[in-house]
mmCIF file of C-alpha atoms in Angstrom:
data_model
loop_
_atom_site.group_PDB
_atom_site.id
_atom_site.type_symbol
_atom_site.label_atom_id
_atom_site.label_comp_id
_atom_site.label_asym_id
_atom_site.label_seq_id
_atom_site.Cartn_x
_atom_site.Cartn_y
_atom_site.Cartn_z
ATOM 1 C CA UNK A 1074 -19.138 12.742 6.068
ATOM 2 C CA UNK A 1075 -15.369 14.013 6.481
ATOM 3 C CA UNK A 1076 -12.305 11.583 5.644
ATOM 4 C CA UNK A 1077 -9.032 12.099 5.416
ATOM 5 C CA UNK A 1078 -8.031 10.923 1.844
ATOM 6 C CA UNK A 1079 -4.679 9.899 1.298
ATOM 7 C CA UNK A 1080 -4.055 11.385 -2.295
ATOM 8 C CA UNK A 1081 -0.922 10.617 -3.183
ATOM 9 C CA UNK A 1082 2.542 8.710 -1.695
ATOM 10 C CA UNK A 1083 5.241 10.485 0.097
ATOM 11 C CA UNK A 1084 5.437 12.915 2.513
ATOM 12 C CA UNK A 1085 2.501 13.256 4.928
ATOM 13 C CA UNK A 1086 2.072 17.167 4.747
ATOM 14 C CA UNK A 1087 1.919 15.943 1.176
ATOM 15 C CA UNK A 1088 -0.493 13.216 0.997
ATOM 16 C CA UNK A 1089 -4.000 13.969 2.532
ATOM 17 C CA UNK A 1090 -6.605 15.768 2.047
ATOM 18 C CA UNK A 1091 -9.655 16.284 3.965
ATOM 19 C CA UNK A 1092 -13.068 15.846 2.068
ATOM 20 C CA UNK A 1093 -16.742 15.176 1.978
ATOM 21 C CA UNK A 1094 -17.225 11.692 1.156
ATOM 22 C CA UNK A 1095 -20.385 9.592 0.952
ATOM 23 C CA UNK A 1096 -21.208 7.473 3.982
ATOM 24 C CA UNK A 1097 -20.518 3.644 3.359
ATOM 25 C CA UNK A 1098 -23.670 0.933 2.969
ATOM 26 C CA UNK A 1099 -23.601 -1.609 5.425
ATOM 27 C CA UNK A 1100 -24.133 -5.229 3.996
ATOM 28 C CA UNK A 1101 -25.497 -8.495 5.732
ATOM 29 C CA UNK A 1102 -23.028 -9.107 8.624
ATOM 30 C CA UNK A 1103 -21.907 -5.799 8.846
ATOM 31 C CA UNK A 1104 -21.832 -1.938 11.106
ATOM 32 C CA UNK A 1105 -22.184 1.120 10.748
ATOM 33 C CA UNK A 1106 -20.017 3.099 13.020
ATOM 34 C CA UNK A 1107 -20.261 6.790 13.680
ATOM 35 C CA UNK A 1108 -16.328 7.265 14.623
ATOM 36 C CA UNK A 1109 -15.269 9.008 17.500
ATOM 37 C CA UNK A 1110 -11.491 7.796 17.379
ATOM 38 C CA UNK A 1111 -9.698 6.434 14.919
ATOM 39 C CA UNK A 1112 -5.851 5.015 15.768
ATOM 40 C CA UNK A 1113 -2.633 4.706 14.004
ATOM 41 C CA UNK A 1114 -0.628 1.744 13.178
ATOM 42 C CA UNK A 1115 3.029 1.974 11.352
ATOM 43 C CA UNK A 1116 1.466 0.023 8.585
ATOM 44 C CA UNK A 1117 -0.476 3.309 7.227
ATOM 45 C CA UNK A 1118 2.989 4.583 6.984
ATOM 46 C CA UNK A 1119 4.212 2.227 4.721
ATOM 47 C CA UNK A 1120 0.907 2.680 3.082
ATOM 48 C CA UNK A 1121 1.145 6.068 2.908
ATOM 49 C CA UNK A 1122 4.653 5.917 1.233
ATOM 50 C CA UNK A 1123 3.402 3.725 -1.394
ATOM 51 C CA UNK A 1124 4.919 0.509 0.173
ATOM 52 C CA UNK A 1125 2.183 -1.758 1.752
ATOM 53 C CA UNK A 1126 0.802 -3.783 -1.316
ATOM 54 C CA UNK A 1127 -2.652 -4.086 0.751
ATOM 55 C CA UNK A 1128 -3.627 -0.741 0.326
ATOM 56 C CA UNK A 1129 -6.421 -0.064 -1.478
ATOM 57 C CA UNK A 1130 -5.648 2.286 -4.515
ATOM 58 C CA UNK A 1131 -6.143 6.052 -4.386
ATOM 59 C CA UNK A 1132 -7.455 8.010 -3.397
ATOM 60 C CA UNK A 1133 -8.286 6.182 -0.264
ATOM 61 C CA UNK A 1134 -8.985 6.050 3.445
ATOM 62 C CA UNK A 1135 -6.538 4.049 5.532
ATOM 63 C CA UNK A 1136 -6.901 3.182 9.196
ATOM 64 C CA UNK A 1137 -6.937 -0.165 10.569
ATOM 65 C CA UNK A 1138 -9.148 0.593 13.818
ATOM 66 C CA UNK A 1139 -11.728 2.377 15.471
ATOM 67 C CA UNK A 1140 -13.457 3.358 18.504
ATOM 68 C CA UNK A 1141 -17.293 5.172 18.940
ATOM 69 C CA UNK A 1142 -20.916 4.604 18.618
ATOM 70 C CA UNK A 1143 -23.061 1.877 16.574
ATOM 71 C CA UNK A 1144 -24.950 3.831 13.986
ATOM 72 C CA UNK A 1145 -26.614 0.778 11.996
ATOM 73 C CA UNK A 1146 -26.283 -2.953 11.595
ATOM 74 C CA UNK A 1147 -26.913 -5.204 8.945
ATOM 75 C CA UNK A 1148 -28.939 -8.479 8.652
ATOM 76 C CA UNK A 1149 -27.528 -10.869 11.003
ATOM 77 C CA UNK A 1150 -26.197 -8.946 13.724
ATOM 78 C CA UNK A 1151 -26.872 -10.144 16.698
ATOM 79 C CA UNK A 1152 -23.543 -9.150 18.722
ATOM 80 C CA UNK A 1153 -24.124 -5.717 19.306
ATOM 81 C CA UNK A 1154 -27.122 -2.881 18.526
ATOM 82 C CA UNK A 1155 -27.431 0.001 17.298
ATOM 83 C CA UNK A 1156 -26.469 2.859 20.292
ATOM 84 C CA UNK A 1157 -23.511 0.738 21.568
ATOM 85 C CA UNK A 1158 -20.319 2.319 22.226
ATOM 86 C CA UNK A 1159 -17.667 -0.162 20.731
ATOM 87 C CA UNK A 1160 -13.942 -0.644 19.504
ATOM 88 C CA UNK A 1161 -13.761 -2.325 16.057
ATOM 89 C CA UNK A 1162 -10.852 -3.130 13.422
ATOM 90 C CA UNK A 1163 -11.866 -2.313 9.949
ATOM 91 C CA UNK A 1164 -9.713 -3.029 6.957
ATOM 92 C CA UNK A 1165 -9.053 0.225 5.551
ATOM 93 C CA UNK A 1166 -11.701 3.061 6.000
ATOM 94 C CA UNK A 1167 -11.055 4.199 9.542
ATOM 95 C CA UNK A 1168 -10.068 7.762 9.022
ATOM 96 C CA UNK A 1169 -13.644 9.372 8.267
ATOM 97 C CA UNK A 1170 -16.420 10.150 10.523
ATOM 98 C CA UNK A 1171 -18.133 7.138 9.213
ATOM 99 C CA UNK A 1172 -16.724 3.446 9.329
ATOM 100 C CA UNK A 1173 -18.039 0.081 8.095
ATOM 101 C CA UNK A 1174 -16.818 -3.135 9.281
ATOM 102 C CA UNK A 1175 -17.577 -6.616 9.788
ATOM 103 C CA UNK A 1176 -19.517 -7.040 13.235
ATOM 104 C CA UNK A 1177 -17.291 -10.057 13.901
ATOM 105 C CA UNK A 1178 -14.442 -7.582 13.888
ATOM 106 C CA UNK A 1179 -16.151 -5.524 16.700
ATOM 107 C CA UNK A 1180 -16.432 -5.686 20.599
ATOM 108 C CA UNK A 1181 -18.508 -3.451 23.136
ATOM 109 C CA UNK A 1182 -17.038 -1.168 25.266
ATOM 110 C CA UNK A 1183 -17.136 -0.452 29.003
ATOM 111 C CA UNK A 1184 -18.293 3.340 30.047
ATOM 112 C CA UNK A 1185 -15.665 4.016 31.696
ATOM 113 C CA UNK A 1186 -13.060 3.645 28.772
ATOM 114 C CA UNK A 1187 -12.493 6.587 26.757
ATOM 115 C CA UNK A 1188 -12.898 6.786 22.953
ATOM 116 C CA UNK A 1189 -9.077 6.837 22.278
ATOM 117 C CA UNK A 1190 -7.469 4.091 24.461
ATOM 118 C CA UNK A 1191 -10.407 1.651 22.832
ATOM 119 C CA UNK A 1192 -8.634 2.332 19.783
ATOM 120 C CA UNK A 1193 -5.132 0.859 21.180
ATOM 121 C CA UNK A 1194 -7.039 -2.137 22.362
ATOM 122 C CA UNK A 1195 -8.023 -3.044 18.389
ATOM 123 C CA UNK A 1196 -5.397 -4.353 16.371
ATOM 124 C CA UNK A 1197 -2.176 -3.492 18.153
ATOM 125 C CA UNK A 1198 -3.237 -5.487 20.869
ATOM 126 C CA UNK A 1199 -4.733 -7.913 19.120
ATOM 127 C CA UNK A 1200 -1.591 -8.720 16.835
ATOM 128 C CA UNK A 1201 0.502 -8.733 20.147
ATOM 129 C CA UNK A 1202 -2.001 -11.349 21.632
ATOM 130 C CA UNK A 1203 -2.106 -13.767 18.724
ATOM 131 C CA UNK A 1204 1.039 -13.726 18.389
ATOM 132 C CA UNK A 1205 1.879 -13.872 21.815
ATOM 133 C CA UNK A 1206 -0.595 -16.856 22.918
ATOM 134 C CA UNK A 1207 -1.856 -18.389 19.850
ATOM 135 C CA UNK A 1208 1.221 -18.480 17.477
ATOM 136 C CA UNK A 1209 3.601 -18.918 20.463
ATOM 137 C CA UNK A 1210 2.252 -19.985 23.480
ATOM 138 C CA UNK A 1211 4.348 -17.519 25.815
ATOM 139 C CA UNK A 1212 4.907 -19.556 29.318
ATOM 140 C CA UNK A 1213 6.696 -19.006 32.720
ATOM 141 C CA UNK A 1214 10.373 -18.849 32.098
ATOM 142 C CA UNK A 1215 10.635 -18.193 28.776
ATOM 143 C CA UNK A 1216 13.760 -15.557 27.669
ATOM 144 C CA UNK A 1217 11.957 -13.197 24.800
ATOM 145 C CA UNK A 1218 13.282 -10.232 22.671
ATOM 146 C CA UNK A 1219 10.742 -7.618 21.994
ATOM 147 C CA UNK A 1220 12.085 -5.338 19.174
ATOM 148 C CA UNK A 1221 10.541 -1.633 19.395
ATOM 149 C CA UNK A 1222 9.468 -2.354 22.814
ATOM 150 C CA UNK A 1223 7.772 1.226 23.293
ATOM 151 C CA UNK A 1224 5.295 1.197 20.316
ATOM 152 C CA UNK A 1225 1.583 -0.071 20.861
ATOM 153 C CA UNK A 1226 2.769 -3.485 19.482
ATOM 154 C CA UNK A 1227 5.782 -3.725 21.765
ATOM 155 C CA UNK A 1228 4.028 -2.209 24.788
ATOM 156 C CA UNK A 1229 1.234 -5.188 24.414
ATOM 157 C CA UNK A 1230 3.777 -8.018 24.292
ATOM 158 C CA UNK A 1231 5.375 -6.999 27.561
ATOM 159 C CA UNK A 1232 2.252 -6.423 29.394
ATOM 160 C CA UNK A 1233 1.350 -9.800 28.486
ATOM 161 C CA UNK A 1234 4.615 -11.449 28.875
ATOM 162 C CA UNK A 1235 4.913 -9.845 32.118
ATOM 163 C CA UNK A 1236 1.567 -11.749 33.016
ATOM 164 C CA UNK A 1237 2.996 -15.059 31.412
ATOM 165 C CA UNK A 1238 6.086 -14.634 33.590
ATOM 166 C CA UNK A 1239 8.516 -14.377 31.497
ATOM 167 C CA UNK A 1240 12.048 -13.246 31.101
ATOM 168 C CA UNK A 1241 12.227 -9.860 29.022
ATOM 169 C CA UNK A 1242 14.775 -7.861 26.756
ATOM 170 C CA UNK A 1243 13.253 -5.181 24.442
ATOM 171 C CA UNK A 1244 15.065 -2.794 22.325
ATOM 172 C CA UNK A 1245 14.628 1.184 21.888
ATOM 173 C CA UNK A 1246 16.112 3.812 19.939
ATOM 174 C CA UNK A 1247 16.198 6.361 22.662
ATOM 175 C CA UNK A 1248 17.037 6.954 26.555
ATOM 176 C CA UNK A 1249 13.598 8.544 26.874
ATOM 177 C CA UNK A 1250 12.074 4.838 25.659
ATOM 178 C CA UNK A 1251 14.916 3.606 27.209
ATOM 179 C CA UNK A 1252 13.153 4.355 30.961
ATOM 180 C CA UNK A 1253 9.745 3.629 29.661
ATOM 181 C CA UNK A 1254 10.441 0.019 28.853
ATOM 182 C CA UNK A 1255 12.053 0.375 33.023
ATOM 183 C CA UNK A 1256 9.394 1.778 34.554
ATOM 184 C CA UNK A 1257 6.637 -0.739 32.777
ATOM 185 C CA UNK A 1258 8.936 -3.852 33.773
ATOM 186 C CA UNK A 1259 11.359 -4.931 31.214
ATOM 187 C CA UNK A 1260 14.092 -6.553 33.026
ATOM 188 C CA UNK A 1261 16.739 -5.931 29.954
ATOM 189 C CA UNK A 1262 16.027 -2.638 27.702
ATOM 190 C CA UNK A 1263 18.530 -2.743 25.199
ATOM 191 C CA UNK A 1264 19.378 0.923 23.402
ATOM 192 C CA UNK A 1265 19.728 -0.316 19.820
ATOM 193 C CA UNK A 1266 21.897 3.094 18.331
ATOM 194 C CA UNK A 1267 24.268 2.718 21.511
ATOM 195 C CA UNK A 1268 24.208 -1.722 21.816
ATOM 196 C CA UNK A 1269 24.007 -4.232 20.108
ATOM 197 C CA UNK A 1270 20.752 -6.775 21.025
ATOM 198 C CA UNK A 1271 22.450 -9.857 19.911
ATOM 199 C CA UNK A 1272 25.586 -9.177 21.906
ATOM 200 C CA UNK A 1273 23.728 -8.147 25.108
ATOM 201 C CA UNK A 1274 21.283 -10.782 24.864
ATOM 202 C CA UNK A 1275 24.034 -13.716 24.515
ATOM 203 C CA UNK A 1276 26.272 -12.365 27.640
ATOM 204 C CA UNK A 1277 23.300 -11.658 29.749
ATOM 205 C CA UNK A 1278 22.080 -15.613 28.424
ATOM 206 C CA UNK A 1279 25.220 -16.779 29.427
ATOM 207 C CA UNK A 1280 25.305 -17.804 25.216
ATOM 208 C CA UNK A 1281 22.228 -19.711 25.913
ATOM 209 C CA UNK A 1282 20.073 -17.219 23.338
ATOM 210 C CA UNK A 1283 15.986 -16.099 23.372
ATOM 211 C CA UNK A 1284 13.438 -18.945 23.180
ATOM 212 C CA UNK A 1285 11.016 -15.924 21.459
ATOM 213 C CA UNK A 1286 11.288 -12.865 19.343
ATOM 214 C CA UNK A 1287 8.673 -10.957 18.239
ATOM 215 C CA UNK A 1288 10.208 -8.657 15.008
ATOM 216 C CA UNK A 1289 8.647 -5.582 13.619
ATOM 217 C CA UNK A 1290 11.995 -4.496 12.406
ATOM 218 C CA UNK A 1291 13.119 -6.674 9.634
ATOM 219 C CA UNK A 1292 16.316 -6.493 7.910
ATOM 220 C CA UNK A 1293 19.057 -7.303 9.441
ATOM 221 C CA UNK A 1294 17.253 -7.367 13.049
ATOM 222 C CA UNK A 1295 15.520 -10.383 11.300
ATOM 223 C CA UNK A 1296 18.807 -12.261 10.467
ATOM 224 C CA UNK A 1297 21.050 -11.658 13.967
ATOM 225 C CA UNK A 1298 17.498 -12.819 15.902
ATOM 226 C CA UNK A 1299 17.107 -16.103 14.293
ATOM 227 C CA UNK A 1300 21.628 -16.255 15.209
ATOM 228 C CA UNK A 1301 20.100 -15.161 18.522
ATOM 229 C CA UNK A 1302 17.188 -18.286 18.908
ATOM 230 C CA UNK A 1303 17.726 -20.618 21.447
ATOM 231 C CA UNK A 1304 17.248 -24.623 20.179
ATOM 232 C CA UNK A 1305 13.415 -24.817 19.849
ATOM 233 C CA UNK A 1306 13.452 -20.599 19.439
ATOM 234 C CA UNK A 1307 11.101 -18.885 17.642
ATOM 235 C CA UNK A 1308 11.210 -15.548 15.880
ATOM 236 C CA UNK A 1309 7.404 -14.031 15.508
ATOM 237 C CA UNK A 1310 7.653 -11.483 12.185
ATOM 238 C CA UNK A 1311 4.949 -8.958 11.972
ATOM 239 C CA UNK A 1312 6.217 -5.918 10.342
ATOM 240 C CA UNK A 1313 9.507 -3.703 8.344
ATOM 241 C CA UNK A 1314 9.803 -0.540 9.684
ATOM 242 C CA UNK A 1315 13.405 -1.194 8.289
ATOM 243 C CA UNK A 1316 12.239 -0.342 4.931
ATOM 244 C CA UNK A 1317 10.778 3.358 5.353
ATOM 245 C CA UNK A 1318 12.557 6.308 4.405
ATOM 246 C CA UNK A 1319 14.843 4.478 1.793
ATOM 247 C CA UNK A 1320 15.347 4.917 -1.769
ATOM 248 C CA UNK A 1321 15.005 1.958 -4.083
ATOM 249 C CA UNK A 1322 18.737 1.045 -3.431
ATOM 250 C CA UNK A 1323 18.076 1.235 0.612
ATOM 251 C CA UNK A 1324 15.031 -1.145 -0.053
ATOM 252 C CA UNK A 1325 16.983 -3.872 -1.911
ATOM 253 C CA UNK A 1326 19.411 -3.870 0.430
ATOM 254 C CA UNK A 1327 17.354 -4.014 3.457
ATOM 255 C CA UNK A 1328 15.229 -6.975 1.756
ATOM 256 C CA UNK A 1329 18.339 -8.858 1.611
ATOM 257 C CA UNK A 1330 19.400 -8.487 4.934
ATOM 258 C CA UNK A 1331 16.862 -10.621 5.619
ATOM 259 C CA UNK A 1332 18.255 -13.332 4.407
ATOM 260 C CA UNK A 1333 17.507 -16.379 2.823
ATOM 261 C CA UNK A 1334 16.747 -19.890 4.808
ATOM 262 C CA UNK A 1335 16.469 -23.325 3.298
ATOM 263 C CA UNK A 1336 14.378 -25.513 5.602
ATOM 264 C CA UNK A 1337 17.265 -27.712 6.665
ATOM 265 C CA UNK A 1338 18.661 -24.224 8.122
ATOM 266 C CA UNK A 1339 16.046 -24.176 10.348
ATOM 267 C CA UNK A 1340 15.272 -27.740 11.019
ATOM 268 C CA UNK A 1341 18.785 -28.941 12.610
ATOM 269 C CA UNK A 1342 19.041 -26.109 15.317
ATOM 270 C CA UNK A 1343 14.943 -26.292 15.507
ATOM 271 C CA UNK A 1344 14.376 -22.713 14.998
ATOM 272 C CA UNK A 1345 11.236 -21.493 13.438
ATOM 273 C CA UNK A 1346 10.256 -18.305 11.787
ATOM 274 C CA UNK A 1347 6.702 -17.473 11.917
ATOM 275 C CA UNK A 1348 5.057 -14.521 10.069
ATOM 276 C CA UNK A 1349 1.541 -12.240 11.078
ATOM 277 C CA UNK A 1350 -0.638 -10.259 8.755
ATOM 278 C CA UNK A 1351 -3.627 -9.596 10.371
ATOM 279 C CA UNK A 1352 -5.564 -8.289 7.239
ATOM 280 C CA UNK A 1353 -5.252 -12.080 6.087
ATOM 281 C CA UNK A 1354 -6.253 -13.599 9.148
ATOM 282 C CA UNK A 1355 -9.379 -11.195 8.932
ATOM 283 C CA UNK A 1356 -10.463 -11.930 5.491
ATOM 284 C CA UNK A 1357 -9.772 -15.590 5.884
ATOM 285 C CA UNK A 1358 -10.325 -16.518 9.644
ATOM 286 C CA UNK A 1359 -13.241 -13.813 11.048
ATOM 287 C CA UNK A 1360 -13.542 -15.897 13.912
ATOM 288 C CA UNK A 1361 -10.032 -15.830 15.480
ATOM 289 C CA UNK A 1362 -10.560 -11.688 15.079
ATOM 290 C CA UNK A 1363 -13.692 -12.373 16.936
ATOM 291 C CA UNK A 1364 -12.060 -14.578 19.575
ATOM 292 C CA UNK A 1365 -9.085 -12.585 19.757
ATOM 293 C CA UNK A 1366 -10.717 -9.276 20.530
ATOM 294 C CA UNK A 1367 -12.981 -10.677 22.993
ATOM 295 C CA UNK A 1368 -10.010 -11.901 25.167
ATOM 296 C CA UNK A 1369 -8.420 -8.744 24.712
ATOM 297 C CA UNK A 1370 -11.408 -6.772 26.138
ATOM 298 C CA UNK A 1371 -11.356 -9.000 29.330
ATOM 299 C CA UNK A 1372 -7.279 -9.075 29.652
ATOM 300 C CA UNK A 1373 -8.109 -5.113 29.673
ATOM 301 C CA UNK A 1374 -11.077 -5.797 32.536
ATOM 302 C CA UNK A 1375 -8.437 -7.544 34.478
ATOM 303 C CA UNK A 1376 -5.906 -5.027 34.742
ATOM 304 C CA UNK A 1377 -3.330 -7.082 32.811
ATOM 305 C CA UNK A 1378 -3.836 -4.736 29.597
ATOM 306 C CA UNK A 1379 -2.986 -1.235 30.273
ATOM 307 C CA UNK A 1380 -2.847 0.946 26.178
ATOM 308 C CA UNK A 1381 -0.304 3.799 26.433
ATOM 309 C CA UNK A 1382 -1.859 6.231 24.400
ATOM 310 C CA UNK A 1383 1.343 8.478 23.098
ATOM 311 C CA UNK A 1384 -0.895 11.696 21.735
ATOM 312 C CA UNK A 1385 -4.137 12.485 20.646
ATOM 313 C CA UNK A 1386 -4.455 14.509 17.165
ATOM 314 C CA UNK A 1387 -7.041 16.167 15.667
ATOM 315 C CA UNK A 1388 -8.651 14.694 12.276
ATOM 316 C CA UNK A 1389 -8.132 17.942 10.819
ATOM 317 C CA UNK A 1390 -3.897 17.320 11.644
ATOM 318 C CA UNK A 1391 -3.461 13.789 10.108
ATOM 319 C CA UNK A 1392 -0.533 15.029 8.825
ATOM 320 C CA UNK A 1393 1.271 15.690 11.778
ATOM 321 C CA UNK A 1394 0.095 12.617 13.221
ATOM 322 C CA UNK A 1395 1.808 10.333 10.784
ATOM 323 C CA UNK A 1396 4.992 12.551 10.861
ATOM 324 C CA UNK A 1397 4.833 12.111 14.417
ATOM 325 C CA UNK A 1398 5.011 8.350 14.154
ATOM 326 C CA UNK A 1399 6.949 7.636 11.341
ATOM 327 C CA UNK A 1400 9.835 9.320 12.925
ATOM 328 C CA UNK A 1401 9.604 7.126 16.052
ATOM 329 C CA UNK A 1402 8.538 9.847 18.473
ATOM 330 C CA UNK A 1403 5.529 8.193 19.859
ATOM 331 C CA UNK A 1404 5.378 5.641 23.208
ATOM 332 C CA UNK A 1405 2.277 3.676 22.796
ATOM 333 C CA UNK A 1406 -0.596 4.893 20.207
ATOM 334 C CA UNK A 1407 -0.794 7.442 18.036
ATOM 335 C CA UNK A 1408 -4.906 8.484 17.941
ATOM 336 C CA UNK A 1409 -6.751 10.695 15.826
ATOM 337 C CA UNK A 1410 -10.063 12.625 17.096
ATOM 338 C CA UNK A 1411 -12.853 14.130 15.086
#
């Protein structure tokens, strides 16, 4: 089968290459999938530049999710068969022809809905729901602060805050984003070159601050949210796009703008920070994946999950599909097409 093998860090004209690899064995509990789509996620970024301590070591084939056709199961199967067209996250392994994951990570389809938005439905939309309804418990009238509204991420937590009723600011880097977070309903888009979040947020809260934040940012975005948190606030951490395209000096600096909180900190104004890694919650709690996913596939049915799929790529152009989103072009998912 074909893959595209990261080879070495850096640049992404740099660092894949496309090659005939064998097809992977399916174990007890697992799938074969013959891959139709495969999406993007900022995380093979940081991968890519030699920064996300999860990768596997190279060479090796990224990609976090998945979207085509059941080729074979393993013992124990029983949620899906072999010939079914389904989504599925997979950790690591995604950009080939061939995928293996575990079946718990995997949910069936709907004809109607096309190879590529599946993909956005996987783990972008399944980090914005746990983190959104499990870790959080979004409700009617809550003030939130979506950082990188327009990614797949972003776009998931206002569709579902929307739903929840909430109140919503969400930052952008461009005016282009800028109307996209308008037209899909934010109430407060924030330009973050041209305004600063914090400041907006606290005049338009009358100083009361955001009961929510969900941070992909990190750095300093991470330290003025929690000064932004209401009493009882929350900020929801789940990536650092902050750190890419820095040299080792950059890096240092940006981990310390994170800051540093002793528990007392955060226990008198009752603020909490709360970290996601979905990779851990895979490998140590398959069945919230499982849940997850399946409530994600019916918020979809309902109309109250709508994936913005930014561009489709060809497998043969990986590398212009990671330069594409690493330099914060893309609204909604970046997918890849064999």
């Amino acid at each position: 089968m074909r893959a595209a093998v990261l080879i070495k860090n850096g640049s992404a004209f740099k660092a894949f290459e496309l090659r005939e690899v064998p097809i992977p064995l399916v174990k007890q509990g697992q799938v074969l999938i013959k891959v139709v789509a495969f999406g993007l996620n900022f995380a093979d970024v940081m991968a890519r530049k030699g920064m996300y301590k999860e990768a596997p070591p190279l060479p090796a084939i990224l990609g976090y999710d998945v979207a085509g056709i059941i080729e074979e199961i393993g013992q124990g199967v029983l949620n899906v068969k072999k010939g079914d067209r389904v989504t599925a996250m997979t950790r690591f392994g995604g950009y080939a022809e061939y995928a293996v994951t575990n079946a718990s990570a995997v949910a069936a389809i709907p004809d109607e809905l096309d190879a590529a938005t599946a993909t956005a439905l996987t783990t972008q939309y399944c980090t914005a729901l746990y983190a959104a309804a499990e870790m959080v418990n979004l409700h009617k009238g809550n003030t939130i602060l979506v950082q990188s509204g327009a990614g797949g991420v972003g776009t998931a937590l206002i569709q579902y805050a929307l739903h929840k009723q909430c109140e919503i600011f969400a930052t952008a880097g461009s005016e282009t984003k800028i109307n996209y977070l308008s037209e899909i309903g934010v109430h407060h888009p924030v330009n973050y070159i041209t305004q600063d979040f914090e400041t907006v947020a606290k005049k338009i809260t009358n100083q009361k601050g955001i009961d929510v934040i969900f941070d992909a940012v990190g750095g300093k975005s991470v330290k003025k949210g929690i000064r932004l948190l209401a009493p009882g606030g929350r900020i929801v951490c789940y990536g650092a796009s902050a750190l890419t395209n820095k040299n080792i000096f950059g890096k240092i600096k940006t981990a310390l703008d994170f800051g540093f909180y002793h528990p007392a900190m955060l226990m008198m104004p009752s603020k909490s920070i709360i970290g996601i890694n979905m990779l851990k919650i895979a490998d140590h709690q398959p069945q919230v994946i499982e849940r997850t996913l399946t409530e994600v596939m019916k918020l979809y049915s309902a109309g109250i999950f709508v994936p913005q799929i930014a561009k489709v790529f060809l497998g043969t152009a990986i590398d212009e599909a990671h330069e594409y989103l690493e330099n914060r072009k893309s609204i909604g998912k970046v997918v890849v097409q064999w």
